[in-house]
Amino acid sequence: MKPRRKWRGAVRSPSLRTVTEAHGTQGRRQPTSRGNAAGLNEIRFVDTTLRDGQLSLWALGMRTGAMLAIAEQMDRCGFESMEFFGFAGYIKMVREHKENPWDWIGTGAKKFRRTRLRYHGGLATGFEKIPGSVRLLMIERVVAHGITLTRSSDPWNDYEAAASEIKALRKLGMDVVINIIYSVSPRHTDAYYAERARQAAAIQPHRICFKDVGGLLTPERTRAVIGGPGVSDEELVLRVIAGEAVVKAMLATGAPKEYSTATQPLINLISELTQRRDCNRVFIQKGKLVLHIERRRRS
């Protein structure tokens, strides 16, 4: 059986008027894209090692001391942002590691002077039954430690429901990256994602993340969602880099026109005349156009 290819990278839907980023395999650096509505002009990276790598690859097994030891080196890597902590970390650190998660949040955050840190989760995430007032207090304390960016999801991609959460998080000083969760089913059509993208953009999040949590997104599916039927690999690359509108304008100009070459009659005539030794000047006239060629001696 031919192995499936996974598509990772930054994508922009023509329907979006905000920055998008792609999120795929856990614990990997995920590219983000920044640019205007016409296309992309930068690719930046968000590191997920300390949050998603810690959760998905190590079952939250890394202790505070181990993460503090590498924090300053990671800060120098040049990531635009770094996912730093999430809701599940509180329970694991207290119950199993016997460590205070606020020590990591407070001390760890001070290690990062160049990189904007991200929390993971909002006011309605997780499986624990925790009062809303406690969740508000939790986010308030995270912001107090200098972490002012989070990434949140609605499992149904319901952005009317997400709008109230984003509003509440903003009041606490937290910017929000909102996810569009990718899946495969008869319900999840191209039209579905186009509509969800418009709804997500309408609530004006800090970013929109096209989240392929299950590793289901292939280059072919990306072409269908981002490019459309009949779009080649080469054109898809150009659309992602430069934007759909710009690429369409380029294609409308047609194939490049060949410049004059030695095989054309006029060029061939001039070439032959310059080889003659019996004349020093050549005049070629056609209507008002006059071409004067003169042989000059080198001094």
PDB file of C-alpha atoms in Angstrom:
ATOM      1  CA  MET A   1       0.000   0.000   0.000  1.00  0.00           C
ATOM      2  CA  LYS A   2       1.339   3.404  -0.938  1.00  0.00           C
ATOM      3  CA  PRO A   3       2.008   5.499   2.195  1.00  0.00           C
ATOM      4  CA  ARG A   4      -0.085   8.624   2.588  1.00  0.00           C
ATOM      5  CA  ARG A   5       1.704  11.925   2.523  1.00  0.00           C
ATOM      6  CA  LYS A   6       0.968  14.403   5.251  1.00  0.00           C
ATOM      7  CA  TRP A   7       0.751  18.054   4.361  1.00  0.00           C
ATOM      8  CA  ARG A   8       2.294  20.440   6.808  1.00  0.00           C
ATOM      9  CA  GLY A   9       2.851  24.121   6.452  1.00  0.00           C
ATOM     10  CA  ALA A  10       1.315  27.527   6.399  1.00  0.00           C
ATOM     11  CA  VAL A  11      -1.751  28.088   4.270  1.00  0.00           C
ATOM     12  CA  ARG A  12      -3.991  31.015   3.500  1.00  0.00           C
ATOM     13  CA  SER A  13      -7.522  30.695   2.280  1.00  0.00           C
ATOM     14  CA  PRO A  14      -8.659  33.402  -0.151  1.00  0.00           C
ATOM     15  CA  SER A  15     -11.718  33.874   2.058  1.00  0.00           C
ATOM     16  CA  LEU A  16      -9.632  34.866   5.094  1.00  0.00           C
ATOM     17  CA  ARG A  17      -8.504  38.366   5.907  1.00  0.00           C
ATOM     18  CA  THR A  18      -6.293  37.412   8.807  1.00  0.00           C
ATOM     19  CA  VAL A  19      -3.111  35.482   9.409  1.00  0.00           C
ATOM     20  CA  THR A  20      -3.398  31.712   9.293  1.00  0.00           C
ATOM     21  CA  GLU A  21      -1.181  28.948  10.536  1.00  0.00           C
ATOM     22  CA  ALA A  22      -1.137  25.207  10.125  1.00  0.00           C
ATOM     23  CA  HIS A  23      -0.876  22.799  13.034  1.00  0.00           C
ATOM     24  CA  GLY A  24      -0.101  19.144  12.507  1.00  0.00           C
ATOM     25  CA  THR A  25       2.188  16.554  14.066  1.00  0.00           C
ATOM     26  CA  GLN A  26       2.645  16.941  17.798  1.00  0.00           C
ATOM     27  CA  GLY A  27       5.866  18.274  19.207  1.00  0.00           C
ATOM     28  CA  ARG A  28       7.081  19.720  15.905  1.00  0.00           C
ATOM     29  CA  ARG A  29       7.774  23.297  14.948  1.00  0.00           C
ATOM     30  CA  GLN A  30       4.787  24.515  12.967  1.00  0.00           C
ATOM     31  CA  PRO A  31       5.178  27.148  10.229  1.00  0.00           C
ATOM     32  CA  THR A  32       3.026  30.236  10.386  1.00  0.00           C
ATOM     33  CA  SER A  33       2.420  32.732   7.643  1.00  0.00           C
ATOM     34  CA  ARG A  34       2.095  36.461   7.790  1.00  0.00           C
ATOM     35  CA  GLY A  35       1.081  38.747   4.967  1.00  0.00           C
ATOM     36  CA  ASN A  36      -1.676  40.833   3.484  1.00  0.00           C
ATOM     37  CA  ALA A  37      -4.871  39.570   1.926  1.00  0.00           C
ATOM     38  CA  ALA A  38      -3.226  39.293  -1.491  1.00  0.00           C
ATOM     39  CA  GLY A  39      -0.624  36.770  -0.391  1.00  0.00           C
ATOM     40  CA  LEU A  40       2.175  35.780   1.937  1.00  0.00           C
ATOM     41  CA  ASN A  41       5.465  37.533   2.390  1.00  0.00           C
ATOM     42  CA  GLU A  42       6.880  35.795   5.473  1.00  0.00           C
ATOM     43  CA  ILE A  43       6.972  32.349   7.019  1.00  0.00           C
ATOM     44  CA  ARG A  44       7.546  32.151  10.761  1.00  0.00           C
ATOM     45  CA  PHE A  45       7.614  29.259  13.211  1.00  0.00           C
ATOM     46  CA  VAL A  46       5.697  28.426  16.376  1.00  0.00           C
ATOM     47  CA  ASP A  47       7.340  25.793  18.572  1.00  0.00           C
ATOM     48  CA  THR A  48       5.092  23.282  20.357  1.00  0.00           C
ATOM     49  CA  THR A  49       7.717  21.197  22.172  1.00  0.00           C
ATOM     50  CA  LEU A  50       6.977  22.309  25.735  1.00  0.00           C
ATOM     51  CA  ARG A  51       3.212  21.947  25.382  1.00  0.00           C
ATOM     52  CA  ASP A  52       2.175  19.541  22.625  1.00  0.00           C
ATOM     53  CA  GLY A  53       5.417  17.565  22.561  1.00  0.00           C
ATOM     54  CA  GLN A  54       5.330  17.335  26.337  1.00  0.00           C
ATOM     55  CA  LEU A  55       1.694  16.207  26.301  1.00  0.00           C
ATOM     56  CA  SER A  56       1.531  13.932  23.271  1.00  0.00           C
ATOM     57  CA  LEU A  57       5.001  12.378  23.219  1.00  0.00           C
ATOM     58  CA  TRP A  58       5.918  12.311  26.909  1.00  0.00           C
ATOM     59  CA  ALA A  59       2.500  12.175  28.622  1.00  0.00           C
ATOM     60  CA  LEU A  60       3.493  15.351  30.507  1.00  0.00           C
ATOM     61  CA  GLY A  61       6.478  13.490  31.933  1.00  0.00           C
ATOM     62  CA  MET A  62       9.027  16.307  31.651  1.00  0.00           C
ATOM     63  CA  ARG A  63       9.617  17.939  35.011  1.00  0.00           C
ATOM     64  CA  THR A  64      10.088  21.615  35.707  1.00  0.00           C
ATOM     65  CA  GLY A  65      13.847  21.334  36.215  1.00  0.00           C
ATOM     66  CA  ALA A  66      14.379  19.639  32.851  1.00  0.00           C
ATOM     67  CA  MET A  67      12.400  22.302  30.998  1.00  0.00           C
ATOM     68  CA  LEU A  68      14.061  25.188  32.835  1.00  0.00           C
ATOM     69  CA  ALA A  69      17.465  23.818  31.834  1.00  0.00           C
ATOM     70  CA  ILE A  70      16.738  24.201  28.113  1.00  0.00           C
ATOM     71  CA  ALA A  71      14.483  27.281  28.201  1.00  0.00           C
ATOM     72  CA  GLU A  72      17.101  29.955  27.500  1.00  0.00           C
ATOM     73  CA  GLN A  73      18.537  28.018  24.547  1.00  0.00           C
ATOM     74  CA  MET A  74      15.055  27.608  23.072  1.00  0.00           C
ATOM     75  CA  ASP A  75      14.431  31.321  23.521  1.00  0.00           C
ATOM     76  CA  ARG A  76      17.413  32.042  21.255  1.00  0.00           C
ATOM     77  CA  CYS A  77      16.106  29.882  18.394  1.00  0.00           C
ATOM     78  CA  GLY A  78      14.104  32.709  16.833  1.00  0.00           C
ATOM     79  CA  PHE A  79      10.593  31.269  17.050  1.00  0.00           C
ATOM     80  CA  GLU A  80       7.804  33.778  16.599  1.00  0.00           C
ATOM     81  CA  SER A  81       5.958  32.134  19.465  1.00  0.00           C
ATOM     82  CA  MET A  82       6.101  29.054  21.662  1.00  0.00           C
ATOM     83  CA  GLU A  83       3.310  26.987  23.179  1.00  0.00           C
ATOM     84  CA  PHE A  84       4.248  26.897  26.843  1.00  0.00           C
ATOM     85  CA  PHE A  85       1.565  25.304  29.017  1.00  0.00           C
ATOM     86  CA  GLY A  86      -1.958  23.908  28.930  1.00  0.00           C
ATOM     87  CA  PHE A  87      -4.807  22.955  31.216  1.00  0.00           C
ATOM     88  CA  ALA A  88      -3.832  19.282  31.588  1.00  0.00           C
ATOM     89  CA  GLY A  89      -0.458  20.269  33.011  1.00  0.00           C
ATOM     90  CA  TYR A  90      -1.889  21.480  36.317  1.00  0.00           C
ATOM     91  CA  ILE A  91      -3.339  18.109  37.280  1.00  0.00           C
ATOM     92  CA  LYS A  92      -0.364  16.027  36.147  1.00  0.00           C
ATOM     93  CA  MET A  93       2.230  18.164  37.912  1.00  0.00           C
ATOM     94  CA  VAL A  94       0.344  18.280  41.211  1.00  0.00           C
ATOM     95  CA  ARG A  95      -0.848  14.657  41.366  1.00  0.00           C
ATOM     96  CA  GLU A  96       2.146  12.787  39.959  1.00  0.00           C
ATOM     97  CA  HIS A  97       5.208  15.041  39.974  1.00  0.00           C
ATOM     98  CA  LYS A  98       4.339  16.709  43.279  1.00  0.00           C
ATOM     99  CA  GLU A  99       5.422  19.986  41.665  1.00  0.00           C
ATOM    100  CA  ASN A 100       3.679  23.342  41.756  1.00  0.00           C
ATOM    101  CA  PRO A 101       2.686  24.244  38.165  1.00  0.00           C
ATOM    102  CA  TRP A 102       2.803  27.940  39.050  1.00  0.00           C
ATOM    103  CA  ASP A 103       6.541  27.549  39.657  1.00  0.00           C
ATOM    104  CA  TRP A 104       6.976  26.512  36.022  1.00  0.00           C
ATOM    105  CA  ILE A 105       4.618  29.202  34.728  1.00  0.00           C
ATOM    106  CA  GLY A 106       6.241  31.953  36.789  1.00  0.00           C
ATOM    107  CA  THR A 107       9.908  30.950  36.651  1.00  0.00           C
ATOM    108  CA  GLY A 108       9.775  29.500  33.151  1.00  0.00           C
ATOM    109  CA  ALA A 109       8.124  32.569  31.644  1.00  0.00           C
ATOM    110  CA  LYS A 110      10.974  34.748  32.896  1.00  0.00           C
ATOM    111  CA  LYS A 111      13.458  32.641  30.907  1.00  0.00           C
ATOM    112  CA  PHE A 112      11.914  33.724  27.620  1.00  0.00           C
ATOM    113  CA  ARG A 113      12.850  37.296  26.759  1.00  0.00           C
ATOM    114  CA  ARG A 114      12.674  37.107  22.941  1.00  0.00           C
ATOM    115  CA  THR A 115       9.799  34.695  22.322  1.00  0.00           C
ATOM    116  CA  ARG A 116       6.116  35.343  22.938  1.00  0.00           C
ATOM    117  CA  LEU A 117       4.725  32.463  24.971  1.00  0.00           C
ATOM    118  CA  ARG A 118       1.358  30.828  24.391  1.00  0.00           C
ATOM    119  CA  TYR A 119      -1.021  29.216  26.783  1.00  0.00           C
ATOM    120  CA  HIS A 120      -3.204  26.437  25.375  1.00  0.00           C
ATOM    121  CA  GLY A 121      -6.912  26.447  26.105  1.00  0.00           C
ATOM    122  CA  GLY A 122      -9.700  28.827  26.930  1.00  0.00           C
ATOM    123  CA  LEU A 123     -12.612  28.962  29.315  1.00  0.00           C
ATOM    124  CA  ALA A 124     -14.441  25.873  28.087  1.00  0.00           C
ATOM    125  CA  THR A 125     -11.700  23.309  27.467  1.00  0.00           C
ATOM    126  CA  GLY A 126     -10.840  20.136  29.340  1.00  0.00           C
ATOM    127  CA  PHE A 127     -12.913  17.330  30.805  1.00  0.00           C
ATOM    128  CA  GLU A 128     -12.805  18.377  34.452  1.00  0.00           C
ATOM    129  CA  LYS A 129     -15.914  19.989  35.942  1.00  0.00           C
ATOM    130  CA  ILE A 130     -14.439  23.255  37.133  1.00  0.00           C
ATOM    131  CA  PRO A 131     -16.547  26.322  37.971  1.00  0.00           C
ATOM    132  CA  GLY A 132     -16.379  29.137  35.456  1.00  0.00           C
ATOM    133  CA  SER A 133     -15.156  31.550  38.121  1.00  0.00           C
ATOM    134  CA  VAL A 134     -12.128  29.314  38.747  1.00  0.00           C
ATOM    135  CA  ARG A 135     -11.342  29.165  35.033  1.00  0.00           C
ATOM    136  CA  LEU A 136     -11.475  32.954  34.864  1.00  0.00           C
ATOM    137  CA  LEU A 137      -9.129  33.187  37.835  1.00  0.00           C
ATOM    138  CA  MET A 138      -6.789  30.648  36.210  1.00  0.00           C
ATOM    139  CA  ILE A 139      -6.475  32.727  33.024  1.00  0.00           C
ATOM    140  CA  GLU A 140      -6.122  35.911  35.066  1.00  0.00           C
ATOM    141  CA  ARG A 141      -3.124  34.462  36.917  1.00  0.00           C
ATOM    142  CA  VAL A 142      -1.549  33.183  33.682  1.00  0.00           C
ATOM    143  CA  VAL A 143      -1.797  36.691  32.216  1.00  0.00           C
ATOM    144  CA  ALA A 144      -0.306  38.105  35.422  1.00  0.00           C
ATOM    145  CA  HIS A 145       2.794  35.989  34.741  1.00  0.00           C
ATOM    146  CA  GLY A 146       3.179  37.608  31.315  1.00  0.00           C
ATOM    147  CA  ILE A 147       1.543  35.000  29.060  1.00  0.00           C
ATOM    148  CA  THR A 148      -0.959  36.959  26.991  1.00  0.00           C
ATOM    149  CA  LEU A 149      -1.659  34.631  24.062  1.00  0.00           C
ATOM    150  CA  THR A 150      -3.605  31.370  23.932  1.00  0.00           C
ATOM    151  CA  ARG A 151      -4.955  28.967  21.324  1.00  0.00           C
ATOM    152  CA  SER A 152      -8.478  27.672  21.714  1.00  0.00           C
ATOM    153  CA  SER A 153     -10.959  25.438  19.895  1.00  0.00           C
ATOM    154  CA  ASP A 154     -14.625  24.762  19.640  1.00  0.00           C
ATOM    155  CA  PRO A 155     -15.002  21.031  18.889  1.00  0.00           C
ATOM    156  CA  TRP A 156     -17.900  21.752  16.516  1.00  0.00           C
ATOM    157  CA  ASN A 157     -16.173  24.690  14.819  1.00  0.00           C
ATOM    158  CA  ASP A 158     -19.017  26.799  16.206  1.00  0.00           C
ATOM    159  CA  TYR A 159     -17.737  30.369  16.036  1.00  0.00           C
ATOM    160  CA  GLU A 160     -20.886  31.930  17.421  1.00  0.00           C
ATOM    161  CA  ALA A 161     -20.150  30.035  20.627  1.00  0.00           C
ATOM    162  CA  ALA A 162     -16.444  30.855  20.393  1.00  0.00           C
ATOM    163  CA  ALA A 163     -17.137  34.581  20.015  1.00  0.00           C
ATOM    164  CA  SER A 164     -18.311  34.982  23.619  1.00  0.00           C
ATOM    165  CA  GLU A 165     -15.274  33.085  24.905  1.00  0.00           C
ATOM    166  CA  ILE A 166     -12.876  35.251  22.893  1.00  0.00           C
ATOM    167  CA  LYS A 167     -14.582  38.367  24.230  1.00  0.00           C
ATOM    168  CA  ALA A 168     -14.180  37.161  27.826  1.00  0.00           C
ATOM    169  CA  LEU A 169     -10.529  36.218  27.273  1.00  0.00           C
ATOM    170  CA  ARG A 170      -9.769  39.615  25.770  1.00  0.00           C
ATOM    171  CA  LYS A 171     -11.170  41.299  28.860  1.00  0.00           C
ATOM    172  CA  LEU A 172      -8.612  39.345  30.869  1.00  0.00           C
ATOM    173  CA  GLY A 173      -5.794  40.542  28.588  1.00  0.00           C
ATOM    174  CA  MET A 174      -5.466  37.362  26.520  1.00  0.00           C
ATOM    175  CA  ASP A 175      -5.197  37.343  22.715  1.00  0.00           C
ATOM    176  CA  VAL A 176      -6.713  34.252  21.096  1.00  0.00           C
ATOM    177  CA  VAL A 177      -5.672  32.020  18.203  1.00  0.00           C
ATOM    178  CA  ILE A 178      -8.828  30.170  17.163  1.00  0.00           C
ATOM    179  CA  ASN A 179      -8.688  26.714  15.585  1.00  0.00           C
ATOM    180  CA  ILE A 180     -10.537  25.400  12.576  1.00  0.00           C
ATOM    181  CA  ILE A 181     -10.521  21.665  13.260  1.00  0.00           C
ATOM    182  CA  TYR A 182      -9.926  19.573  10.149  1.00  0.00           C
ATOM    183  CA  SER A 183     -11.663  16.220   9.753  1.00  0.00           C
ATOM    184  CA  VAL A 184     -12.842  13.823   7.060  1.00  0.00           C
ATOM    185  CA  SER A 185     -16.532  12.992   6.702  1.00  0.00           C
ATOM    186  CA  PRO A 186     -19.433  13.644   4.325  1.00  0.00           C
ATOM    187  CA  ARG A 187     -20.137  16.759   6.384  1.00  0.00           C
ATOM    188  CA  HIS A 188     -16.642  18.245   6.049  1.00  0.00           C
ATOM    189  CA  THR A 189     -16.800  19.517   2.472  1.00  0.00           C
ATOM    190  CA  ASP A 190     -14.943  22.369   0.775  1.00  0.00           C
ATOM    191  CA  ALA A 191     -18.025  24.548   1.206  1.00  0.00           C
ATOM    192  CA  TYR A 192     -18.109  23.685   4.916  1.00  0.00           C
ATOM    193  CA  TYR A 193     -14.532  24.872   5.471  1.00  0.00           C
ATOM    194  CA  ALA A 194     -15.024  28.000   3.377  1.00  0.00           C
ATOM    195  CA  GLU A 195     -18.026  28.942   5.503  1.00  0.00           C
ATOM    196  CA  ARG A 196     -16.244  28.137   8.779  1.00  0.00           C
ATOM    197  CA  ALA A 197     -13.260  30.216   7.672  1.00  0.00           C
ATOM    198  CA  ARG A 198     -15.531  33.201   7.063  1.00  0.00           C
ATOM    199  CA  GLN A 199     -17.196  32.720  10.446  1.00  0.00           C
ATOM    200  CA  ALA A 200     -13.850  32.429  12.232  1.00  0.00           C
ATOM    201  CA  ALA A 201     -12.512  35.567  10.538  1.00  0.00           C
ATOM    202  CA  ALA A 202     -15.688  37.469  11.458  1.00  0.00           C
ATOM    203  CA  ILE A 203     -14.967  37.210  15.201  1.00  0.00           C
ATOM    204  CA  GLN A 204     -11.521  38.761  14.586  1.00  0.00           C
ATOM    205  CA  PRO A 205      -9.177  36.435  16.474  1.00  0.00           C
ATOM    206  CA  HIS A 206      -5.456  37.114  16.775  1.00  0.00           C
ATOM    207  CA  ARG A 207      -4.828  34.247  14.355  1.00  0.00           C
ATOM    208  CA  ILE A 208      -6.689  31.392  12.717  1.00  0.00           C
ATOM    209  CA  CYS A 209      -5.119  27.940  12.986  1.00  0.00           C
ATOM    210  CA  PHE A 210      -6.096  25.258  10.470  1.00  0.00           C
ATOM    211  CA  LYS A 211      -5.611  22.377  12.875  1.00  0.00           C
ATOM    212  CA  ASP A 212      -5.009  18.901  11.476  1.00  0.00           C
ATOM    213  CA  VAL A 213      -4.951  17.164  14.834  1.00  0.00           C
ATOM    214  CA  GLY A 214      -5.459  13.685  13.374  1.00  0.00           C
ATOM    215  CA  GLY A 215      -2.814  13.931  10.645  1.00  0.00           C
ATOM    216  CA  LEU A 216      -5.502  13.493   7.975  1.00  0.00           C
ATOM    217  CA  LEU A 217      -4.709  16.410   5.671  1.00  0.00           C
ATOM    218  CA  THR A 218      -2.997  15.360   2.434  1.00  0.00           C
ATOM    219  CA  PRO A 219      -1.541  17.512  -0.374  1.00  0.00           C
ATOM    220  CA  GLU A 220      -4.477  16.488  -2.554  1.00  0.00           C
ATOM    221  CA  ARG A 221      -7.009  17.623   0.030  1.00  0.00           C
ATOM    222  CA  THR A 222      -5.085  20.833   0.617  1.00  0.00           C
ATOM    223  CA  ARG A 223      -5.264  21.518  -3.096  1.00  0.00           C
ATOM    224  CA  ALA A 224      -9.024  21.040  -3.030  1.00  0.00           C
ATOM    225  CA  VAL A 225      -9.569  23.287   0.013  1.00  0.00           C
ATOM    226  CA  ILE A 226      -7.007  25.967  -0.791  1.00  0.00           C
ATOM    227  CA  GLY A 227      -6.451  25.700  -4.521  1.00  0.00           C
ATOM    228  CA  GLY A 228      -9.491  24.165  -6.182  1.00  0.00           C
ATOM    229  CA  PRO A 229     -10.003  21.488  -8.861  1.00  0.00           C
ATOM    230  CA  GLY A 230      -7.468  21.393 -11.670  1.00  0.00           C
ATOM    231  CA  VAL A 231      -4.755  23.272  -9.780  1.00  0.00           C
ATOM    232  CA  SER A 232      -1.316  21.749 -10.360  1.00  0.00           C
ATOM    233  CA  ASP A 233       1.326  21.274  -7.672  1.00  0.00           C
ATOM    234  CA  GLU A 234       3.332  24.138  -9.179  1.00  0.00           C
ATOM    235  CA  GLU A 235       0.361  26.511  -9.164  1.00  0.00           C
ATOM    236  CA  LEU A 236      -0.586  25.498  -5.618  1.00  0.00           C
ATOM    237  CA  VAL A 237       2.917  26.443  -4.434  1.00  0.00           C
ATOM    238  CA  LEU A 238       2.599  29.844  -6.122  1.00  0.00           C
ATOM    239  CA  ARG A 239      -0.854  30.419  -4.615  1.00  0.00           C
ATOM    240  CA  VAL A 240       0.410  29.720  -1.109  1.00  0.00           C
ATOM    241  CA  ILE A 241       3.455  31.961  -1.574  1.00  0.00           C
ATOM    242  CA  ALA A 242       1.960  34.845  -3.555  1.00  0.00           C
ATOM    243  CA  GLY A 243      -1.815  34.575  -3.194  1.00  0.00           C
ATOM    244  CA  GLU A 244      -4.563  33.335  -5.498  1.00  0.00           C
ATOM    245  CA  ALA A 245      -5.455  36.712  -7.036  1.00  0.00           C
ATOM    246  CA  VAL A 246      -1.858  37.491  -7.987  1.00  0.00           C
ATOM    247  CA  VAL A 247      -1.342  34.056  -9.554  1.00  0.00           C
ATOM    248  CA  LYS A 248      -4.551  34.352 -11.582  1.00  0.00           C
ATOM    249  CA  ALA A 249      -3.409  37.738 -12.902  1.00  0.00           C
ATOM    250  CA  MET A 250      -0.052  36.237 -13.850  1.00  0.00           C
ATOM    251  CA  LEU A 251      -1.654  33.330 -15.712  1.00  0.00           C
ATOM    252  CA  ALA A 252      -3.959  35.717 -17.578  1.00  0.00           C
ATOM    253  CA  THR A 253      -0.943  37.357 -19.253  1.00  0.00           C
ATOM    254  CA  GLY A 254      -0.164  34.113 -21.055  1.00  0.00           C
ATOM    255  CA  ALA A 255       3.133  32.401 -21.771  1.00  0.00           C
ATOM    256  CA  PRO A 256       6.297  34.542 -21.882  1.00  0.00           C
ATOM    257  CA  LYS A 257       7.159  35.983 -25.291  1.00  0.00           C
ATOM    258  CA  GLU A 258      10.514  35.102 -26.756  1.00  0.00           C
ATOM    259  CA  TYR A 259      12.898  37.991 -27.303  1.00  0.00           C
ATOM    260  CA  SER A 260      14.571  38.568 -30.689  1.00  0.00           C
ATOM    261  CA  THR A 261      17.016  35.817 -31.576  1.00  0.00           C
ATOM    262  CA  ALA A 262      19.651  35.247 -34.240  1.00  0.00           C
ATOM    263  CA  THR A 263      17.202  33.100 -36.204  1.00  0.00           C
ATOM    264  CA  GLN A 264      14.989  36.091 -37.069  1.00  0.00           C
ATOM    265  CA  PRO A 265      15.611  37.720 -40.515  1.00  0.00           C
ATOM    266  CA  LEU A 266      16.536  41.248 -39.382  1.00  0.00           C
ATOM    267  CA  ILE A 267      18.892  40.034 -36.675  1.00  0.00           C
ATOM    268  CA  ASN A 268      20.457  37.614 -39.140  1.00  0.00           C
ATOM    269  CA  LEU A 269      20.948  40.417 -41.734  1.00  0.00           C
ATOM    270  CA  ILE A 270      22.610  42.740 -39.222  1.00  0.00           C
ATOM    271  CA  SER A 271      24.889  39.932 -38.094  1.00  0.00           C
ATOM    272  CA  GLU A 272      25.994  39.242 -41.677  1.00  0.00           C
ATOM    273  CA  LEU A 273      26.579  42.937 -42.483  1.00  0.00           C
ATOM    274  CA  THR A 274      28.809  43.401 -39.465  1.00  0.00           C
ATOM    275  CA  GLN A 275      31.046  40.632 -40.818  1.00  0.00           C
ATOM    276  CA  ARG A 276      31.701  42.386 -44.132  1.00  0.00           C
ATOM    277  CA  ARG A 277      35.080  44.074 -44.602  1.00  0.00           C
ATOM    278  CA  ASP A 278      34.198  46.184 -47.652  1.00  0.00           C
ATOM    279  CA  CYS A 279      32.035  48.739 -45.805  1.00  0.00           C
ATOM    280  CA  ASN A 280      32.279  50.712 -42.593  1.00  0.00           C
ATOM    281  CA  ARG A 281      28.741  52.041 -42.381  1.00  0.00           C
ATOM    282  CA  VAL A 282      25.326  50.481 -42.860  1.00  0.00           C
ATOM    283  CA  PHE A 283      21.996  52.328 -43.020  1.00  0.00           C
ATOM    284  CA  ILE A 284      18.731  50.434 -42.757  1.00  0.00           C
ATOM    285  CA  GLN A 285      15.504  52.399 -43.191  1.00  0.00           C
ATOM    286  CA  LYS A 286      11.879  51.331 -42.988  1.00  0.00           C
ATOM    287  CA  GLY A 287       9.448  54.212 -43.000  1.00  0.00           C
ATOM    288  CA  LYS A 288      10.491  56.610 -40.263  1.00  0.00           C
ATOM    289  CA  LEU A 289      12.656  54.020 -38.574  1.00  0.00           C
ATOM    290  CA  VAL A 290      16.369  54.409 -39.384  1.00  0.00           C
ATOM    291  CA  LEU A 291      19.079  52.088 -38.108  1.00  0.00           C
ATOM    292  CA  HIS A 292      22.694  53.259 -38.428  1.00  0.00           C
ATOM    293  CA  ILE A 293      25.569  50.836 -37.829  1.00  0.00           C
ATOM    294  CA  GLU A 294      29.131  52.141 -37.970  1.00  0.00           C
ATOM    295  CA  ARG A 295      32.442  50.343 -37.598  1.00  0.00           C
ATOM    296  CA  ARG A 296      34.904  52.278 -35.461  1.00  0.00           C
ATOM    297  CA  ARG A 297      38.561  51.703 -34.940  1.00  0.00           C
ATOM    298  CA  ARG A 298      39.741  51.077 -31.445  1.00  0.00           C
ATOM    299  CA  SER A 299      42.104  53.750 -30.192  1.00  0.00           C
TER     300      SER A 299
END
